Short mmCIF file of C-alpha atoms and ligand atoms in Angstrom, two decimals:
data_model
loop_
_atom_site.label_atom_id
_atom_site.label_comp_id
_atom_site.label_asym_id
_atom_site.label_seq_id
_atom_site.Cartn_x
_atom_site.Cartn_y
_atom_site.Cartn_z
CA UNK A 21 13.27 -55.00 -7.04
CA UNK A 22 13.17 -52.47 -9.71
CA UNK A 23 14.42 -49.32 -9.45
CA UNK A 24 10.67 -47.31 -9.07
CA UNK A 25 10.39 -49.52 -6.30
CA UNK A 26 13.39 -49.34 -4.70
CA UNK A 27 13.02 -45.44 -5.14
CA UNK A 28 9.28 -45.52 -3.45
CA UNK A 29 11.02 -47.88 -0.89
CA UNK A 30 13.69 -45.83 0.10
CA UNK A 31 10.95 -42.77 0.24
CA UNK A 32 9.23 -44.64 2.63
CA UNK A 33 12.09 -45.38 4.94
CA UNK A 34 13.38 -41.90 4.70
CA UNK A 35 9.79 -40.70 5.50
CA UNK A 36 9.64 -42.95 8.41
CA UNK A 37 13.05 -41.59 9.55
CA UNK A 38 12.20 -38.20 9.37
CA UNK A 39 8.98 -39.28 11.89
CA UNK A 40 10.55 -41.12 14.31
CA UNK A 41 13.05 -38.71 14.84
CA UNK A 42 10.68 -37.78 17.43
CA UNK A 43 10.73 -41.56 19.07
CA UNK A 44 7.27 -40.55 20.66
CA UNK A 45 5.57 -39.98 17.70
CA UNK A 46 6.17 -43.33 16.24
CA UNK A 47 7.21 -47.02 17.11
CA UNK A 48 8.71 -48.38 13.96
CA UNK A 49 8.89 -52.36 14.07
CA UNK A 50 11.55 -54.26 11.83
CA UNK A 51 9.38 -54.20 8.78
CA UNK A 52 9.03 -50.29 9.14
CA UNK A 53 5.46 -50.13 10.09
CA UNK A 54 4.34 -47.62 12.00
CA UNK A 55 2.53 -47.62 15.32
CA UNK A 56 1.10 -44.88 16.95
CA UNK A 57 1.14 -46.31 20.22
CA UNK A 58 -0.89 -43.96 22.75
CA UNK A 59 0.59 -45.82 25.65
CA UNK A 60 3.96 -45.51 25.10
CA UNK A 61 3.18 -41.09 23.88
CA UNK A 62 5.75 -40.13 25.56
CA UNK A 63 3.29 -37.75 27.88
CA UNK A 64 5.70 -37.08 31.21
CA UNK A 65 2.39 -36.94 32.95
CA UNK A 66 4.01 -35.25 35.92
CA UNK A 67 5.40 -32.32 34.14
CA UNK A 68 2.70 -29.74 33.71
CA UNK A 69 0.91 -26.99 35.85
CA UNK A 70 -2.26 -26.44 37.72
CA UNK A 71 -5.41 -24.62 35.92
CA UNK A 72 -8.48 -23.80 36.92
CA UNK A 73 -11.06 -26.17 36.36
CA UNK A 74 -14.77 -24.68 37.74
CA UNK A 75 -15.48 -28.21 37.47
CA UNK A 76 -13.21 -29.36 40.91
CA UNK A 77 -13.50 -30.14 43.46
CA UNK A 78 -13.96 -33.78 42.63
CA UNK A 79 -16.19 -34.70 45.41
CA UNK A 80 -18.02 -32.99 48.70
CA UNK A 81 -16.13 -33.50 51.53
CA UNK A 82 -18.64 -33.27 53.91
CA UNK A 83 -20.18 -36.43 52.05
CA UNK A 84 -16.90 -39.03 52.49
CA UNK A 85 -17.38 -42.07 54.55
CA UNK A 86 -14.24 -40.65 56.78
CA UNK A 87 -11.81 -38.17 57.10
CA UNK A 88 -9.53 -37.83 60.01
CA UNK A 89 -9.45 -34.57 61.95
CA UNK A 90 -6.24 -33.74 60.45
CA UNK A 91 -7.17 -33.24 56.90
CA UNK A 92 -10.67 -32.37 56.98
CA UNK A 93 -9.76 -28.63 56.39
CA UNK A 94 -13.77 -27.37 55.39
CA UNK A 95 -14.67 -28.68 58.76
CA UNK A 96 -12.24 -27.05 60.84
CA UNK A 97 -12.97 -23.50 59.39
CA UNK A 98 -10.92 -23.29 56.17
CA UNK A 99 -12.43 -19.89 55.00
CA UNK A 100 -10.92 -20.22 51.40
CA UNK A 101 -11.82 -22.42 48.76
CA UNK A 102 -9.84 -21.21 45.77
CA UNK A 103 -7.61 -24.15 46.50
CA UNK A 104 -10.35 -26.50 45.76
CA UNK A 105 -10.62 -25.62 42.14
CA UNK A 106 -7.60 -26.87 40.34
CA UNK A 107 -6.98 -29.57 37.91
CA UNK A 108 -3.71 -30.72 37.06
CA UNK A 109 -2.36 -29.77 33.65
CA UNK A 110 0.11 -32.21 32.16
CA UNK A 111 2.07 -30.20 29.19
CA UNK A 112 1.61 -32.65 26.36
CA UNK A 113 -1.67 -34.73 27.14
CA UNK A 114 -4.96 -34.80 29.22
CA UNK A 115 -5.30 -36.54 32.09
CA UNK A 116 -8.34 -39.06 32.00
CA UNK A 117 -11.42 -38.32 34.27
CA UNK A 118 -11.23 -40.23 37.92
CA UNK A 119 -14.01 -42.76 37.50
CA UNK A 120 -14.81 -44.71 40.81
CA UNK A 121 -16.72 -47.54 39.11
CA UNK A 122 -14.06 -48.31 35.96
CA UNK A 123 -11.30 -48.02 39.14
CA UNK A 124 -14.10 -50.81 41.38
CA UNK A 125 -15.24 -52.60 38.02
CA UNK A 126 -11.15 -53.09 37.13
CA UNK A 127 -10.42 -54.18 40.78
CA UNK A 128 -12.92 -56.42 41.43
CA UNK A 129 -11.92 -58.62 43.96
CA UNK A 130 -8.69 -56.84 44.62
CA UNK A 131 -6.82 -55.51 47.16
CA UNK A 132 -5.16 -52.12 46.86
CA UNK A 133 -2.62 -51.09 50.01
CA UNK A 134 -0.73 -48.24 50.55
CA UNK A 135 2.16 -48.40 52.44
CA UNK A 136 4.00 -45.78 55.01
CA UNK A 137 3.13 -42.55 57.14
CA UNK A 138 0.67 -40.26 57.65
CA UNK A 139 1.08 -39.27 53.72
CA UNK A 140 0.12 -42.53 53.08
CA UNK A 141 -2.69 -42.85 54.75
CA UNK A 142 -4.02 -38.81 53.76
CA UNK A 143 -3.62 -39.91 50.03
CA UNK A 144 -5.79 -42.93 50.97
CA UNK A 145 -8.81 -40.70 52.57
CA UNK A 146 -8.63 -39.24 49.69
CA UNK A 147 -8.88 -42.12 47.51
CA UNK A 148 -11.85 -43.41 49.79
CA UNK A 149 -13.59 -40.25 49.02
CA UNK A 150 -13.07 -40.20 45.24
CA UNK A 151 -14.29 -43.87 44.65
CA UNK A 152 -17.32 -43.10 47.32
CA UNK A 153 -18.48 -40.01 45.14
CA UNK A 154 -19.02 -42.00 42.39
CA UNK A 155 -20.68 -44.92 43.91
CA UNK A 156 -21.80 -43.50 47.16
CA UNK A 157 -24.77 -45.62 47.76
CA UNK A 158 -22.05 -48.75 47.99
CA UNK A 159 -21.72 -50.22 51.44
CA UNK A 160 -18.21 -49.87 52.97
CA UNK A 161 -17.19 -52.37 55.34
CA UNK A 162 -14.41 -50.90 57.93
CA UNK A 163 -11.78 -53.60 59.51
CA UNK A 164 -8.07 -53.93 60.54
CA UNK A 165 -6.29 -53.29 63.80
CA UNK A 166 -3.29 -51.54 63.84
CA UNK A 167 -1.10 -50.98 61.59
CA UNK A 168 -3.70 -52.17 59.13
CA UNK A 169 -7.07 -50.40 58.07
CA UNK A 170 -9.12 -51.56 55.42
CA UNK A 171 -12.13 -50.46 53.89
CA UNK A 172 -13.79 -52.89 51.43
CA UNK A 173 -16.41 -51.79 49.06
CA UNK A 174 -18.96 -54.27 48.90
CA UNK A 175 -20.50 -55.76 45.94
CA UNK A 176 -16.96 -54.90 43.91
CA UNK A 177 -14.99 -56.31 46.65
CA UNK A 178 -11.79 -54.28 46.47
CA UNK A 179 -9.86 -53.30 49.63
CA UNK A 180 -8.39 -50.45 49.64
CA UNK A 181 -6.13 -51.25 52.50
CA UNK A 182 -4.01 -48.44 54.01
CA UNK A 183 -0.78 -50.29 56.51
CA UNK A 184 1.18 -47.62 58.72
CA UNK A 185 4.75 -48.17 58.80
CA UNK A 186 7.07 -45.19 59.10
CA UNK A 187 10.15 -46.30 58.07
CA UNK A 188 9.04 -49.38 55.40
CA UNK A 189 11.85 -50.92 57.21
CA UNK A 190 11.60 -52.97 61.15
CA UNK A 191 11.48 -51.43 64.13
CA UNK A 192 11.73 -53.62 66.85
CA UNK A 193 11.61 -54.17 70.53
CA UNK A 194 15.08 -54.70 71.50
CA UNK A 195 15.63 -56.89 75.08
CA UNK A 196 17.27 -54.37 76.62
CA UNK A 197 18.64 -52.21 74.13
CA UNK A 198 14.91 -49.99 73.34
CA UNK A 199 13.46 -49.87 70.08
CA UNK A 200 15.99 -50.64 67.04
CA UNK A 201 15.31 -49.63 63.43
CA UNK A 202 16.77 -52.79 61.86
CA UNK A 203 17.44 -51.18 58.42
CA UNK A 204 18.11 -54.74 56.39
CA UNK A 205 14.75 -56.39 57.80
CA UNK A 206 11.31 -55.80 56.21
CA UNK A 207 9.05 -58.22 58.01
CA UNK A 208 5.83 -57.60 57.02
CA UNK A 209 6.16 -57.87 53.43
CA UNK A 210 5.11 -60.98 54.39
CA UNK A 211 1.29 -59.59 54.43
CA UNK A 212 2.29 -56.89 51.71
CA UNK A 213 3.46 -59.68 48.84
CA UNK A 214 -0.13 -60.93 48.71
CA UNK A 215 -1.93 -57.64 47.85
CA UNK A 216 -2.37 -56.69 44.11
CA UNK A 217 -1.49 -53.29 44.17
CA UNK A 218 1.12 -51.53 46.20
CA UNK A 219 1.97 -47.87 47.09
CA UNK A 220 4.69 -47.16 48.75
CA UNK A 221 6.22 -43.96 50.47
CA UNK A 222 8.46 -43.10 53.28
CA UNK A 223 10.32 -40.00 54.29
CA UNK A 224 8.44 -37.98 57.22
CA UNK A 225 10.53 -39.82 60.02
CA UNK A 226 13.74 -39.94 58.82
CA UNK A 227 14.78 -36.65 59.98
CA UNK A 228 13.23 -36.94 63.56
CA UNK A 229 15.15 -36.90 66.98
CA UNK A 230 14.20 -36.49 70.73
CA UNK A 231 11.00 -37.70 71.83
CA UNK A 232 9.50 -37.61 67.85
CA UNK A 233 12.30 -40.25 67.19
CA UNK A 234 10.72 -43.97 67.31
CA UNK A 235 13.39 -45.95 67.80
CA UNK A 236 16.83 -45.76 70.44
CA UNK A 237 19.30 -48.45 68.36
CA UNK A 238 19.62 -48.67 64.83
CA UNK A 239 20.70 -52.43 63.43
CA UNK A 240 22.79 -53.04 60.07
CA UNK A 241 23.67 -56.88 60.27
CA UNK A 242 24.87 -57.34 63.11
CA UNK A 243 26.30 -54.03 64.07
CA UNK A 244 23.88 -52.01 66.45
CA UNK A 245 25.05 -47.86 67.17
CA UNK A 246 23.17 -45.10 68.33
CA UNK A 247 22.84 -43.19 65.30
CA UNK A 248 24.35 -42.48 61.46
CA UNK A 249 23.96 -39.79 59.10
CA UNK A 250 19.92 -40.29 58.20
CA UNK A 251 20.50 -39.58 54.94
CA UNK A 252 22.76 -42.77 54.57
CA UNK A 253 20.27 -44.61 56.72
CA UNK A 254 17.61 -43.52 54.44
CA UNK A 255 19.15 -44.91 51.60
CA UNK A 256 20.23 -48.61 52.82
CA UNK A 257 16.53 -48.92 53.69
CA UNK A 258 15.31 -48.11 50.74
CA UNK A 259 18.02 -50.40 49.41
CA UNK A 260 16.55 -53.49 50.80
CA UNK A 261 13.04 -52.39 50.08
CA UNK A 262 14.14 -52.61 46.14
CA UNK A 263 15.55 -56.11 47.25
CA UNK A 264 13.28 -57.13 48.56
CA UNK A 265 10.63 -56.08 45.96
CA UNK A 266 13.18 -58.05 43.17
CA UNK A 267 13.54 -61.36 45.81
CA UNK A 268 9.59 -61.39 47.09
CA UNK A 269 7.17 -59.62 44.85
CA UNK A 270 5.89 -61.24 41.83
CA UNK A 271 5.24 -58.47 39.70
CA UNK A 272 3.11 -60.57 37.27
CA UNK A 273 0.70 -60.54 40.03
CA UNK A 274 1.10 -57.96 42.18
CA UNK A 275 1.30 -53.82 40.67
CA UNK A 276 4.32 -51.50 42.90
CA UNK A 277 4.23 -48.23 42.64
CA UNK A 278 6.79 -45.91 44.66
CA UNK A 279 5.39 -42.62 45.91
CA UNK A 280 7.68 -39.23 45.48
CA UNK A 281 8.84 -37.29 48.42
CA UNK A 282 5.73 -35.27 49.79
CA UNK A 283 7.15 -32.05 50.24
CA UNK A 284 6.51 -29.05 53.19
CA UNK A 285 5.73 -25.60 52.93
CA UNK A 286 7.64 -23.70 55.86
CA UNK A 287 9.92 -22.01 54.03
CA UNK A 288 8.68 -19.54 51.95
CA UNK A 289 12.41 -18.70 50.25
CA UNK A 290 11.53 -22.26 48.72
CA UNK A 291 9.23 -19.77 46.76
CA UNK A 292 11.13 -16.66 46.30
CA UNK A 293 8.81 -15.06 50.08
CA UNK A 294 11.94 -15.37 52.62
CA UNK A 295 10.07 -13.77 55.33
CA UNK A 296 7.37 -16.54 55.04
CA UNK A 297 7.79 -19.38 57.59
CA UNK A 298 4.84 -21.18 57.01
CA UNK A 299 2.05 -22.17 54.40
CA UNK A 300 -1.07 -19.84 56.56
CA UNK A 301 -1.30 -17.32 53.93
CA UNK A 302 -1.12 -19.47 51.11
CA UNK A 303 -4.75 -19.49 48.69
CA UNK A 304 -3.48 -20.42 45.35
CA UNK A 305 -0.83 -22.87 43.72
CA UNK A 306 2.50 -21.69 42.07
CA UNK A 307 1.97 -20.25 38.63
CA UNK A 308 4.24 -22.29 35.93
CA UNK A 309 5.97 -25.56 36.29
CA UNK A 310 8.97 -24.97 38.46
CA UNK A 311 9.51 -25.00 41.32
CA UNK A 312 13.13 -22.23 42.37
CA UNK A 313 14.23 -24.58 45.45
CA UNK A 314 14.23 -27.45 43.10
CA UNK A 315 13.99 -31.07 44.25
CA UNK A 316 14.19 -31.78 48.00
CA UNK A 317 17.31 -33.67 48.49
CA UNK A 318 15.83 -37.78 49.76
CA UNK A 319 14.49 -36.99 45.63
CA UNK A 320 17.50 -37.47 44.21
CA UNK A 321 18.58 -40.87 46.62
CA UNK A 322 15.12 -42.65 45.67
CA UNK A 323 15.23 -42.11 42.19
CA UNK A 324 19.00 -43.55 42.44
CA UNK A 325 17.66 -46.29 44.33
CA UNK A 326 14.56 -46.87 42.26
CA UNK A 327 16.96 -46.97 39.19
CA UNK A 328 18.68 -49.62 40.74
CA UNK A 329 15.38 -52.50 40.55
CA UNK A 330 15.11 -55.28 37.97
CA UNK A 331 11.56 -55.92 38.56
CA UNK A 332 9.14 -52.72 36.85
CA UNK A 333 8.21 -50.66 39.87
CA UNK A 334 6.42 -47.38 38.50
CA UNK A 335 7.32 -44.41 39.87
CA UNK A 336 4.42 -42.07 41.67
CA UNK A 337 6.46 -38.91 40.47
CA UNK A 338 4.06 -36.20 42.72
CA UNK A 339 6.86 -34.25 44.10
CA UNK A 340 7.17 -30.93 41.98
CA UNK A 341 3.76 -31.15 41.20
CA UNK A 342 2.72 -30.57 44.94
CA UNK A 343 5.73 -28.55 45.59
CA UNK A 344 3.46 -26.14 43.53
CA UNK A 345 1.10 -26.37 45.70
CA UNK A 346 1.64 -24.42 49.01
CA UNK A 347 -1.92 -23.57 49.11
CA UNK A 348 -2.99 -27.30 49.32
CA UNK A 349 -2.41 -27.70 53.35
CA UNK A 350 -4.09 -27.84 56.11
CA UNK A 351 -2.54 -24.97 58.18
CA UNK A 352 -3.97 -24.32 61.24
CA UNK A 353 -7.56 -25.82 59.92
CA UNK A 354 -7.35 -29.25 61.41
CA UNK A 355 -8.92 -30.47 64.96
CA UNK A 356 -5.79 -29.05 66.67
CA UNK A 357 -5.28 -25.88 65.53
CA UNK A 358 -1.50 -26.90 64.88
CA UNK A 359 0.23 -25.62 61.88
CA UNK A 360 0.67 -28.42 59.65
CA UNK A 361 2.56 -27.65 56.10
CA UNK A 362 3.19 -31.17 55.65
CA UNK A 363 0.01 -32.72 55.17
CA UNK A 364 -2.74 -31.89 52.40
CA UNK A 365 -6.51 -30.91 52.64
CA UNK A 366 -8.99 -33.44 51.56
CA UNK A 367 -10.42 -32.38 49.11
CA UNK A 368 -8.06 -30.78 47.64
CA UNK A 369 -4.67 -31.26 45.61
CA UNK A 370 -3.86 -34.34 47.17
CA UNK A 371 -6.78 -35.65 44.65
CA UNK A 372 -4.45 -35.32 41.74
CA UNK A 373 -2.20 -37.89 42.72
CA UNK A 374 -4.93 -40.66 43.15
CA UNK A 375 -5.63 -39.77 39.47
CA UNK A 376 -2.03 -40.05 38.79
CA UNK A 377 -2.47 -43.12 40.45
CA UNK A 378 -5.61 -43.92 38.07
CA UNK A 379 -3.71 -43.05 35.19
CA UNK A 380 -0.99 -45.52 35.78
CA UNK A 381 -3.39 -48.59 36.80
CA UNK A 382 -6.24 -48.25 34.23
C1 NAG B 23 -9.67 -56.55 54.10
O1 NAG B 23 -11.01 -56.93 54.20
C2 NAG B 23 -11.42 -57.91 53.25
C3 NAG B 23 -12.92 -58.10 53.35
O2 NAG B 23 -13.29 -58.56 54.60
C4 NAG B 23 -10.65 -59.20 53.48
O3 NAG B 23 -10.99 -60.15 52.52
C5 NAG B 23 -9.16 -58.88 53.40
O4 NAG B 23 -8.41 -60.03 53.73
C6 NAG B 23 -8.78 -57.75 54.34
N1 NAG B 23 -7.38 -57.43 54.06
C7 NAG B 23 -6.49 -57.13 55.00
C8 NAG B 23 -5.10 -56.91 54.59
O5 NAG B 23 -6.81 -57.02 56.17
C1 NAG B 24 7.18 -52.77 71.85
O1 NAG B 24 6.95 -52.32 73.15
C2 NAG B 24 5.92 -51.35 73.25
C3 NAG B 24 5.89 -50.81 74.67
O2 NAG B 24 6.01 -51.85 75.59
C4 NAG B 24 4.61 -52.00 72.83
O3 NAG B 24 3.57 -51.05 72.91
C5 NAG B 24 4.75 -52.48 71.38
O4 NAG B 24 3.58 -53.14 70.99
C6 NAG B 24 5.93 -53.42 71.26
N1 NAG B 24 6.14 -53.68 69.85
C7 NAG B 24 6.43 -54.88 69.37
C8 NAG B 24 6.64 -54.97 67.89
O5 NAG B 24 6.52 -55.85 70.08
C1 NAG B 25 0.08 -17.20 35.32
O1 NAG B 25 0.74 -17.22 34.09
C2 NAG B 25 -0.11 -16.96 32.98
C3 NAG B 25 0.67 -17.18 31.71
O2 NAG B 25 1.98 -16.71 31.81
C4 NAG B 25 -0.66 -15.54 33.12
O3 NAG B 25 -1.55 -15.27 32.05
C5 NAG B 25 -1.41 -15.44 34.45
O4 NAG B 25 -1.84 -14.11 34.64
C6 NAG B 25 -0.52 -15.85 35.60
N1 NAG B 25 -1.33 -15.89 36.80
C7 NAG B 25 -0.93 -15.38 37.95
C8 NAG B 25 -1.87 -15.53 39.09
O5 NAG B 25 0.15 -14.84 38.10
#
C-alpha cells in the first residue's frame, strides 16, 4: 500500500469514526462500509408527545362492527371531542400511517391474539375498528366462547383473537380449598403457542381484595397460603410467563409482544392537580413528554423480568405515552355511568398503541 493510499485509507476510517460515533447513524461492517440501516435508526418510538393532527380520529366510531358499552364513550354522551384529535409524536421519526389492508394483506391466514384483562380486550376493539375502517365492506365472522373471542376477517383470513385471562397465570378450582392462583402454572399456552402473533398484558387484578379478588388460595409448588405481598406475586408470575415463552414458544413462528402497564387517572397529584381525584374534567393530553409521578411501580418489575428472556419478545412500551393522556378515558361516559379512569375511549388514544403495534409487525 503506498503511502497516498494508506493516507486516503486512514481518512476514510477516521471519517467513518467520526460518523458512527453516533451508533444510530451508521452500521459499520468489518470492511468499514457503511449502512444506513432505517430499521435499526435508533427511533425510541415511544418517547415523544401528542400533537394535533385535524386529520384523527382514525375511524368513526359509530361505524365499528362492535364496541362494548364500556368504551364506546360518543355513545354514552361524551360531550368533548378534543381528545379525538391527537396523533402521537415520536421525537426522532414519524410514525407510519395505520393501513388495515397492508396489516390483512401481511396476515393473511394468520392469527393475531391478545392476551389478559379488560385492557386487552379495549386495545383489541380498537384494533377491530381500525382494520374495519379501511376495509369495511369485509365480512367479519364472530366465534369463541369464553375466554376466547375471535373475529375473523374473511377473504384475508386473519383472526384477530382476543383470550381473557387476568392473571396470565392459572386460576383454578381447588376441591375444597376455593379458587387458587397457581402462580408457576400457565395452562393454556397450550392454545396460545399456536397463534402467530401474541400480545400480552396483565396488571389490573393484582392489586384486588374482597369480593373483586378472584381467587381464595394462592399455589407456589406445592406450598398453598392465603396471601403474599402482590407485588412479589406479580413478579414470580411473570417469571414463569418468560419461561415459559423461552421453553414453549417458537419464536421463528410465532411474534410476542409484552404490553406496558396501562396506567389510571385518579390522582390528579400524578399531574401536579392534588385536589383532582379523578380523570372527569380531563379534555386534553399532557403537554411535553414527561410524565412528574414517573413510572408506576409493576413498570420497573416487568422490564426486570422482560430483561431476563432469551427468546426476542418486543416490548409494547405504551406506558408514559398514555400516562399523558388523562383525557383519553371513559369517565362517567360508558353504559353505567361509573367512573372509569382505567380504561380508554374507542376512538381515541388507545388507537396509538395498535399503531405502535403496526409499527413493530410491518
Ligand atoms: C378463529 O376463527 C377462525 C375462523 O373460523 C378459526 O380458523 C380459528 O381456529 C379460530 N381461532 C380460535 C383461537 O378460536
Ligand atoms: C370453577 O367453579 C365455578 C363455580 O362453580 C365455575 O363457574 C367455573 O367454571 C369453574 N372453573 C373451572 C376452571 O373449572
Ligand atoms: C405546549 O407546549 C408548547 C411548546 O412548549 C407551547 O407552544 C404550547 O402553547 C403548549 N400548549 C399548552 C396547551 O400548554
Amino acid at each position: 500500500m503506498g503511502a497516498e493510499m494508506r493516507i486516503i485509507s486512514w481518512i476514510r476510517v477516521a471519517i467513518l469514526g467520526v460518523i458512527c460515533l453516533s451508533p444510530w447513524l451508521c452500521l459499520a461492517n468489518a470492511e468499514g462500509q457503511v449502512h444506513q440501516n432505517p430499521k435499526k435508526l435508533s427511533c425510541n418510538r415511544y418517547e415523544g408527545s401528542w400533537v394535533r393532527d385535524e386529520s384523527y380520529p382514525l375511524y368513526d366510531s359509530s361505524k365499528c362492527p362492535r364496541i362494548d358499552k364500556e368504551f364506546d364513550c360518543l355513545k354514552y354522551g361524551r360531550p368533548d371531542h378534543e381528545y379525538l384529535k391527537y396523533r402521537w409524536q415520536p421525537r426522532s421519526c414519524d410514525l407510519p400511517r395505520f393501513d388495515g389492508k397492508s396489516f390483512l394483506t401481511k396476515f393473511k391466514g394468520k392469527k393475531i391474539m391478545f392476551i389478559g384483562d379488560s385492557v386487552s380486550r379495549n386495545q383489541w376493539q380498537s384494533l377491530i375498528c381500525m382494520i374495519h375502517s379501511s376495509v369495511p365492506n369485509l365480512r367479519i365472522l364472530e366465534q369463541g366462547v369464553e375466554p376466547i373471542t375471535n373475529y375473523t376477517f374473511q377473504g384475508y383470513d386473519v383472526s384477530v383473537i382476543v383470550f381473557h385471562s387476568t392473571h396470565l397465570v392459572d386460576i383454578v378450582n381447588g376441591t375444597k380449598n376455593g379458587r387458587i392462583l397457581k402462580l408457576d402454572s400457565i395452562q393454556n399456552g397450550e392454545i396460545w403457542k399456536e397463534m402467530d402473533v401474541l400480545v400480552f398484558n396483565t396488571w389490573l387484578w393484582w392489586y384486588r381484595t374482597g369480593p373483586k379478588q378472584p381467587w381464595d388460595y394462592i399455589q407456589i409448588g406445592n406450598k398453598i397460603i392465603k396471601d403474599m405481598d402482590r407485588m412479589e406475586a406479580f413478579k414470580i408470575a411473570l417469571t414463569t410467563w418468560a419461561k415459559w415463552v423461552d421453553t414453549k414458544v417458537d419464536t421463528q413462528k410465532t411474534k410476542v409482544l409484552f404490553q406496558g402497564i396501562s396506567p389510571q387517572h385518579y390522582h390528579g397529584a400524578d399531574w401536579n392537580e392534588p385536589q383532582v381525584t379523578n380523570c372527569a374534567k380531563e379534555t386534553v393530553p399532557i403537554n411535553g413528554s414527561t410524565y412528574s409521578a414517573g413510572l408506576p411501580r409493576p413498570s420497573y418489575v416487568l422490564q426486570d423480568v422482560l430483561k431476563t428472556l432469551t427468546k426476542p419478545v418486543k416490548f409494547l412500551d405504551i406506558t408514559t405515552l398514555s400516562q399523558l393522556r388523562k383525557d383519553g378515558h371513559p369517565s362517567s361516559h360508558n353504559a353505567f355511568r361509573a367512573m372509569d379512569c382505567t380504561h380508554w375511549c374507542v376512538a381515541g388514544s388507545i388507537d396509538t398503541w395498535n399503531e405502535l403495534l403496526y409499527t413493530e409487525l410491518m
